Amino acid sequence: KEELEALSAPELRDLCVAAGTKGMLAKQARIELLLKQWQDNDGVDKAIAKMARDAREAELGAMDKLALRELCIKSGVECFVKEVIVERIVKHECSEGRFARPRPEADEDEDVVQPTSKSGKKAQAGDMVEALLANEANRKREREQKKQEEDAAASKRKEFRAMAVGELKKLLTAKGKEVTGNKEDLIEAAFAISVQEDEAAARKAKLKSMDIEKLKQRLASRGLSAGKKEAMVDALLAHEAKIREAAQGWEFKVGEVLEKKRAELEEKTASELKELCTAKSLKPGVGKQERVETLLEDARTNGEVDQMIAEMNKEARRDELLGMDKAVVLKIGEATGVDLLVKEVMVERVLLHEDEFGAATNGQEDEEEEKRPAKRARNGKK
């Protein structure tokens, strides 16, 4: 009644017309008419029910997420939203660097040679002569090592050139390599495989010679499990191979993105390309093709291409997760340790469930009931 009395005469008239009553009526008559109609339409009961629902919503909103989850489980209400889980997994994986450019790890075992004096102490800033001599000695060792590698490469190529085409094809097939091209192509393919195998063997030998504690630390820093030394070495090698493969795949995508961007740029006029170069503070050059190449190189070096590939990978991961069964996605999400619950969703779903089946409890009432002592039944005897 107070709400109706607060309305203006035109507003009350509109309400009466909407209710099917027309004609000239006093304000109080309109209020009584609307109030009677509201009562006839179970307005009191509906108002009481709404007050109760609002109070229940406030009660549920005051509960923490874990208590709400327990209530959802007790009521048989699904408390997770698959799309929310997927978005939070992707966000977590993004923060962990999953979608960033993979970078093969540098060898942490490389020792930096420090120039030393004849007494064995590190050279001071003023001891320029000994520092120069030490640097020259380092360069000499590097030249000797490079020559040894070149001689070994020449010897290996000579060995492959001495083989017949059929033998080369058989060798490449056994290594799982696609056999195409002339003999020189086959020789280079066989040589590349040989170099990779030699590098892998040298890397494995180096890891096997490493102190086991240092090996464990390296595995831990990469999120790998420790175990027996041979297994740890194999795990590290597999991890490094996976990163190299991912880096190669990334470079392939870089080529694809640049080709697509090239096509877009080549559709623009020379003037439009000049404006783009100027906006990026790049030298516009004198011709359309030069401007296209300048913009492509800028996109490669300023991180624009990497960002595009990262977004492509995120979208692919999102689609992959959405295509999985919800239970599988939930398991992945829980393994990340990220909060997957949305309080508002749980409150809404519990309320909808209670609208249909009646109010649920959060378990506290049941616990209190169990703690109460059972009443002794009367048997009628004195």
XYZ file of C-alpha atoms in Angstrom:
382
model
C 0.000 0.000 0.000
C 2.861 2.386 0.810
C 4.412 1.705 -2.606
C 1.115 2.546 -4.323
C 0.620 5.712 -2.263
C 4.100 6.889 -3.294
C 3.100 6.782 -6.985
C 1.758 9.809 -8.832
C -1.816 10.008 -10.167
C -0.750 9.401 -13.805
C 1.258 6.356 -12.766
C -1.715 4.942 -10.836
C -3.986 5.618 -13.831
C -1.631 3.669 -16.117
C -1.618 0.740 -13.688
C -5.422 0.729 -13.569
C -5.665 0.797 -17.369
C -3.194 -2.082 -17.567
C -5.421 -3.965 -15.092
C -8.493 -3.347 -17.289
C -10.089 -0.465 -15.369
C -10.713 2.816 -17.156
C -12.566 5.993 -16.221
C -12.142 8.824 -13.759
C -11.283 7.663 -10.240
C -9.851 9.375 -7.214
C -6.292 8.503 -6.170
C -7.444 6.619 -3.063
C -10.010 4.669 -5.097
C -7.328 3.634 -7.559
C -5.066 2.516 -4.686
C -7.843 0.419 -3.122
C -8.703 -1.079 -6.514
C -5.100 -2.045 -7.246
C -4.591 -3.326 -3.701
C -7.695 -5.559 -3.918
C -6.602 -6.905 -7.287
C -3.131 -7.609 -5.884
C -4.652 -9.550 -2.962
C -6.969 -11.488 -5.277
C -3.901 -12.540 -7.315
C -2.189 -14.040 -4.235
C -0.010 -10.965 -3.880
C 0.532 -11.521 -0.157
C 1.741 -15.080 -0.588
C 3.956 -14.102 -3.501
C 5.459 -11.215 -1.544
C 6.197 -13.499 1.416
C 7.735 -16.085 -0.912
C 9.931 -13.424 -2.544
C 11.100 -12.152 0.843
C 11.976 -15.704 1.833
C 13.835 -16.289 -1.436
C 15.757 -13.030 -1.084
C 16.725 -13.997 2.452
C 17.832 -17.435 1.273
C 19.865 -15.865 -1.520
C 21.583 -13.599 1.003
C 22.253 -16.612 3.252
C 23.810 -18.579 0.370
C 25.805 -15.535 -0.724
C 27.328 -15.276 2.754
C 28.643 -18.866 2.581
C 32.183 -19.547 1.361
C 32.794 -21.450 -1.873
C 33.705 -24.752 -0.227
C 30.536 -24.779 1.876
C 28.503 -23.956 -1.225
C 30.188 -26.792 -3.093
C 29.284 -29.233 -0.319
C 25.694 -27.997 -0.482
C 25.640 -28.467 -4.257
C 26.933 -32.032 -3.882
C 24.334 -32.778 -1.191
C 21.564 -31.372 -3.416
C 22.776 -33.111 -6.557
C 23.458 -29.753 -8.237
C 26.321 -29.379 -10.729
C 28.573 -26.637 -9.367
C 31.124 -26.380 -12.198
C 30.790 -24.646 -15.560
C 32.893 -26.270 -18.273
C 33.527 -23.025 -20.167
C 34.761 -21.341 -16.972
C 37.101 -24.250 -16.221
C 38.526 -24.077 -19.747
C 39.133 -20.324 -19.580
C 40.880 -20.599 -16.205
C 43.064 -23.485 -17.397
C 44.101 -21.498 -20.477
C 44.810 -18.412 -18.357
C 46.959 -20.463 -15.970
C 48.853 -22.154 -18.802
C 49.442 -18.759 -20.395
C 50.996 -17.450 -17.164
C 53.185 -20.569 -17.087
C 54.529 -19.770 -20.579
C 52.844 -22.626 -22.443
C 51.955 -20.425 -25.423
C 55.196 -18.418 -25.593
C 57.944 -19.043 -28.142
C 59.824 -22.207 -27.107
C 63.519 -21.566 -26.629
C 66.026 -24.435 -26.649
C 67.934 -24.347 -23.390
C 71.554 -23.280 -23.419
C 74.092 -25.737 -22.078
C 74.553 -24.786 -18.450
C 77.745 -26.820 -18.246
C 79.777 -24.557 -20.492
C 82.559 -23.133 -18.401
C 83.582 -19.563 -19.016
C 87.370 -19.464 -19.201
C 88.661 -16.718 -16.961
C 92.000 -15.138 -17.820
C 94.532 -15.997 -15.125
C 97.937 -14.744 -14.219
C 100.978 -16.984 -14.009
C 100.382 -17.305 -10.298
C 96.994 -18.840 -11.030
C 94.955 -15.835 -9.829
C 92.305 -14.160 -11.940
C 93.646 -11.234 -13.907
C 92.917 -7.804 -12.499
C 91.464 -5.005 -14.623
C 94.913 -3.432 -15.025
C 96.656 -6.604 -16.148
C 95.776 -6.029 -19.821
C 98.738 -7.917 -21.264
C 97.918 -11.211 -19.564
C 94.225 -10.755 -20.382
C 95.039 -10.278 -24.060
C 97.308 -13.319 -24.056
C 94.599 -15.407 -22.402
C 92.007 -14.251 -24.961
C 94.363 -15.089 -27.788
C 94.889 -18.559 -26.318
C 91.106 -19.022 -26.196
C 90.743 -17.962 -29.822
C 93.508 -20.353 -30.830
C 91.737 -23.253 -29.126
C 88.488 -22.269 -30.835
C 90.195 -22.191 -34.252
C 91.748 -25.608 -33.652
C 88.409 -27.031 -32.549
C 86.651 -25.543 -35.584
C 89.276 -27.031 -37.919
C 88.864 -30.443 -36.297
C 85.082 -30.212 -36.799
C 85.509 -29.174 -40.442
C 87.936 -32.053 -41.073
C 85.525 -34.504 -39.453
C 82.642 -33.150 -41.565
C 84.690 -33.460 -44.765
C 85.652 -37.019 -43.869
C 82.021 -37.937 -43.154
C 80.820 -36.441 -46.458
C 83.584 -38.321 -48.300
C 82.376 -41.523 -46.664
C 78.802 -40.912 -47.863
C 79.960 -39.965 -51.390
C 81.660 -43.340 -51.644
C 78.291 -45.058 -51.138
C 75.980 -45.968 -54.011
C 72.609 -44.242 -54.380
C 70.830 -47.441 -53.377
C 72.884 -47.696 -50.193
C 72.138 -44.065 -49.305
C 68.406 -44.579 -49.838
C 68.460 -47.693 -47.696
C 70.334 -45.815 -44.932
C 67.915 -42.886 -44.965
C 64.866 -45.171 -44.989
C 66.236 -47.020 -41.956
C 66.598 -43.670 -40.167
C 62.966 -42.806 -40.942
C 63.928 -40.061 -43.380
C 61.958 -39.379 -46.560
C 64.071 -40.277 -49.605
C 63.930 -37.592 -52.319
C 66.286 -35.734 -54.660
C 69.537 -36.614 -56.411
C 72.638 -38.202 -54.901
C 73.981 -34.908 -53.541
C 70.664 -34.308 -51.747
C 70.823 -37.801 -50.254
C 74.418 -37.210 -49.113
C 73.459 -33.962 -47.350
C 70.443 -35.614 -45.718
C 72.591 -38.499 -44.460
C 75.232 -36.044 -43.240
C 72.634 -33.986 -41.327
C 71.357 -37.132 -39.597
C 74.911 -38.143 -38.740
C 75.614 -34.729 -37.188
C 72.438 -34.935 -35.099
C 73.335 -38.412 -33.869
C 76.873 -37.346 -32.958
C 75.551 -34.318 -31.056
C 73.003 -36.491 -29.221
C 75.682 -39.033 -28.274
C 78.016 -36.284 -27.028
C 75.198 -34.677 -25.049
C 74.239 -37.992 -23.466
C 77.835 -38.701 -22.484
C 78.110 -35.248 -20.922
C 74.930 -35.698 -18.878
C 76.011 -39.163 -17.725
C 79.290 -37.719 -16.457
C 77.440 -35.078 -14.424
C 77.211 -35.293 -10.644
C 73.935 -36.991 -9.698
C 72.852 -34.188 -7.340
C 73.414 -31.601 -10.034
C 71.447 -33.810 -12.415
C 68.547 -33.955 -9.953
C 68.568 -30.174 -9.600
C 68.387 -29.776 -13.351
C 65.419 -32.138 -13.593
C 63.625 -30.331 -10.758
C 64.096 -26.949 -12.476
C 62.331 -28.381 -15.540
C 59.496 -29.998 -13.623
C 60.801 -33.534 -14.221
C 60.891 -36.370 -11.698
C 64.157 -37.738 -10.355
C 65.015 -41.431 -10.457
C 67.921 -43.621 -11.440
C 70.716 -41.803 -13.257
C 70.136 -43.482 -16.621
C 66.420 -42.692 -16.468
C 67.124 -39.059 -15.506
C 69.532 -38.648 -18.428
C 66.955 -40.085 -20.827
C 64.250 -37.818 -19.379
C 66.421 -34.723 -19.876
C 67.315 -35.719 -23.433
C 63.645 -36.326 -24.259
C 62.731 -32.961 -22.725
C 65.386 -31.143 -24.764
C 64.305 -32.953 -27.945
C 60.698 -31.936 -27.313
C 61.708 -28.275 -26.947
C 63.775 -28.405 -30.159
C 60.827 -29.922 -32.002
C 58.487 -27.250 -30.632
C 60.954 -24.534 -31.683
C 61.048 -25.943 -35.208
C 57.244 -26.016 -35.307
C 57.151 -22.406 -34.124
C 59.497 -21.303 -36.903
C 57.267 -23.049 -39.434
C 54.297 -21.059 -38.102
C 56.366 -17.870 -38.302
C 56.783 -18.517 -42.027
C 53.048 -19.091 -42.454
C 52.110 -15.915 -40.572
C 54.628 -13.814 -42.489
C 53.340 -15.114 -45.827
C 49.797 -14.237 -44.831
C 50.899 -10.781 -43.679
C 52.871 -10.315 -46.904
C 49.727 -10.981 -48.933
C 47.822 -8.405 -46.852
C 50.540 -5.767 -47.261
C 50.915 -6.321 -50.992
C 47.239 -5.447 -51.439
C 47.953 -1.937 -50.118
C 49.183 0.962 -52.225
C 52.692 2.407 -51.966
C 51.274 5.462 -50.173
C 49.450 3.323 -47.596
C 52.626 1.320 -46.968
C 54.580 4.546 -46.528
C 52.071 5.721 -43.903
C 52.389 2.419 -42.061
C 56.186 2.707 -42.047
C 56.014 6.292 -40.810
C 53.544 5.376 -38.051
C 56.001 2.726 -36.828
C 58.984 5.119 -37.108
C 60.475 2.958 -39.874
C 62.380 4.211 -42.917
C 59.831 4.020 -45.759
C 62.395 3.391 -48.489
C 61.693 4.244 -52.124
C 59.522 1.418 -53.455
C 56.511 -0.698 -52.553
C 58.443 -3.975 -52.255
C 61.065 -2.415 -50.009
C 58.332 -1.092 -47.713
C 56.679 -4.513 -47.570
C 59.985 -6.139 -46.555
C 60.617 -3.423 -43.954
C 57.200 -3.957 -42.352
C 57.601 -7.748 -42.388
C 61.000 -7.554 -40.715
C 59.573 -5.201 -38.094
C 56.693 -7.610 -37.421
C 59.187 -10.437 -36.947
C 61.514 -8.541 -34.611
C 59.070 -6.499 -32.497
C 57.177 -9.556 -31.243
C 54.040 -9.007 -33.335
C 54.367 -12.349 -35.153
C 55.116 -14.227 -31.928
C 52.035 -12.666 -30.316
C 49.876 -13.763 -33.247
C 51.177 -17.327 -33.005
C 50.641 -17.357 -29.228
C 47.009 -16.315 -29.755
C 46.589 -19.044 -32.386
C 47.989 -21.629 -29.953
C 45.727 -20.402 -27.145
C 42.667 -20.700 -29.373
C 43.696 -24.204 -30.461
C 44.173 -25.241 -26.804
C 40.790 -23.741 -25.891
C 39.095 -25.735 -28.666
C 40.952 -28.878 -27.573
C 39.727 -28.544 -23.973
C 36.162 -27.738 -25.000
C 36.146 -30.908 -27.090
C 37.049 -33.046 -24.066
C 34.649 -34.663 -21.625
C 33.805 -32.381 -18.700
C 35.220 -34.827 -16.127
C 38.557 -34.868 -17.956
C 38.653 -31.062 -18.164
C 37.822 -30.835 -14.445
C 40.700 -33.195 -13.612
C 43.115 -31.048 -15.654
C 41.808 -27.908 -13.963
C 42.142 -29.322 -10.447
C 45.725 -30.384 -11.214
C 46.625 -26.739 -11.881
C 45.523 -25.709 -8.384
C 43.422 -22.872 -9.833
C 40.069 -21.892 -8.280
C 37.450 -23.315 -10.690
C 34.305 -22.364 -8.755
C 32.039 -19.398 -9.467
C 30.077 -18.417 -6.374
C 27.279 -16.646 -8.254
C 26.672 -19.716 -10.429
C 26.445 -22.038 -7.422
C 24.036 -19.698 -5.616
C 21.799 -19.413 -8.668
C 21.744 -23.179 -9.293
C 20.994 -23.990 -5.651
C 18.132 -21.481 -5.647
C 16.650 -22.954 -8.847
C 16.937 -26.442 -7.361
C 15.232 -25.333 -4.143
C 12.460 -23.574 -6.071
C 11.567 -26.947 -7.523
C 12.428 -29.426 -4.766
C 12.488 -27.373 -1.567
C 15.315 -25.943 0.518
C 18.470 -27.964 0.994
C 20.697 -27.809 4.060
C 24.424 -27.312 4.335
C 24.835 -30.279 6.633
C 25.069 -28.309 9.884
C 21.494 -29.067 10.862
C 22.063 -32.787 10.288
C 25.160 -32.723 12.508
C 23.273 -30.950 15.315
C 20.427 -33.463 15.026
C 22.876 -36.377 15.359
C 24.391 -34.814 18.505
C 21.010 -34.561 20.288
C 20.357 -37.490 22.730
C 17.607 -39.823 21.585
C 14.402 -39.661 23.646
C 13.667 -42.784 25.666
C 10.418 -44.432 24.569
C 7.768 -44.880 27.268
C 6.719 -48.471 27.897
C 3.763 -47.626 30.206
C 5.223 -49.429 33.235
C 5.733 -47.676 36.595
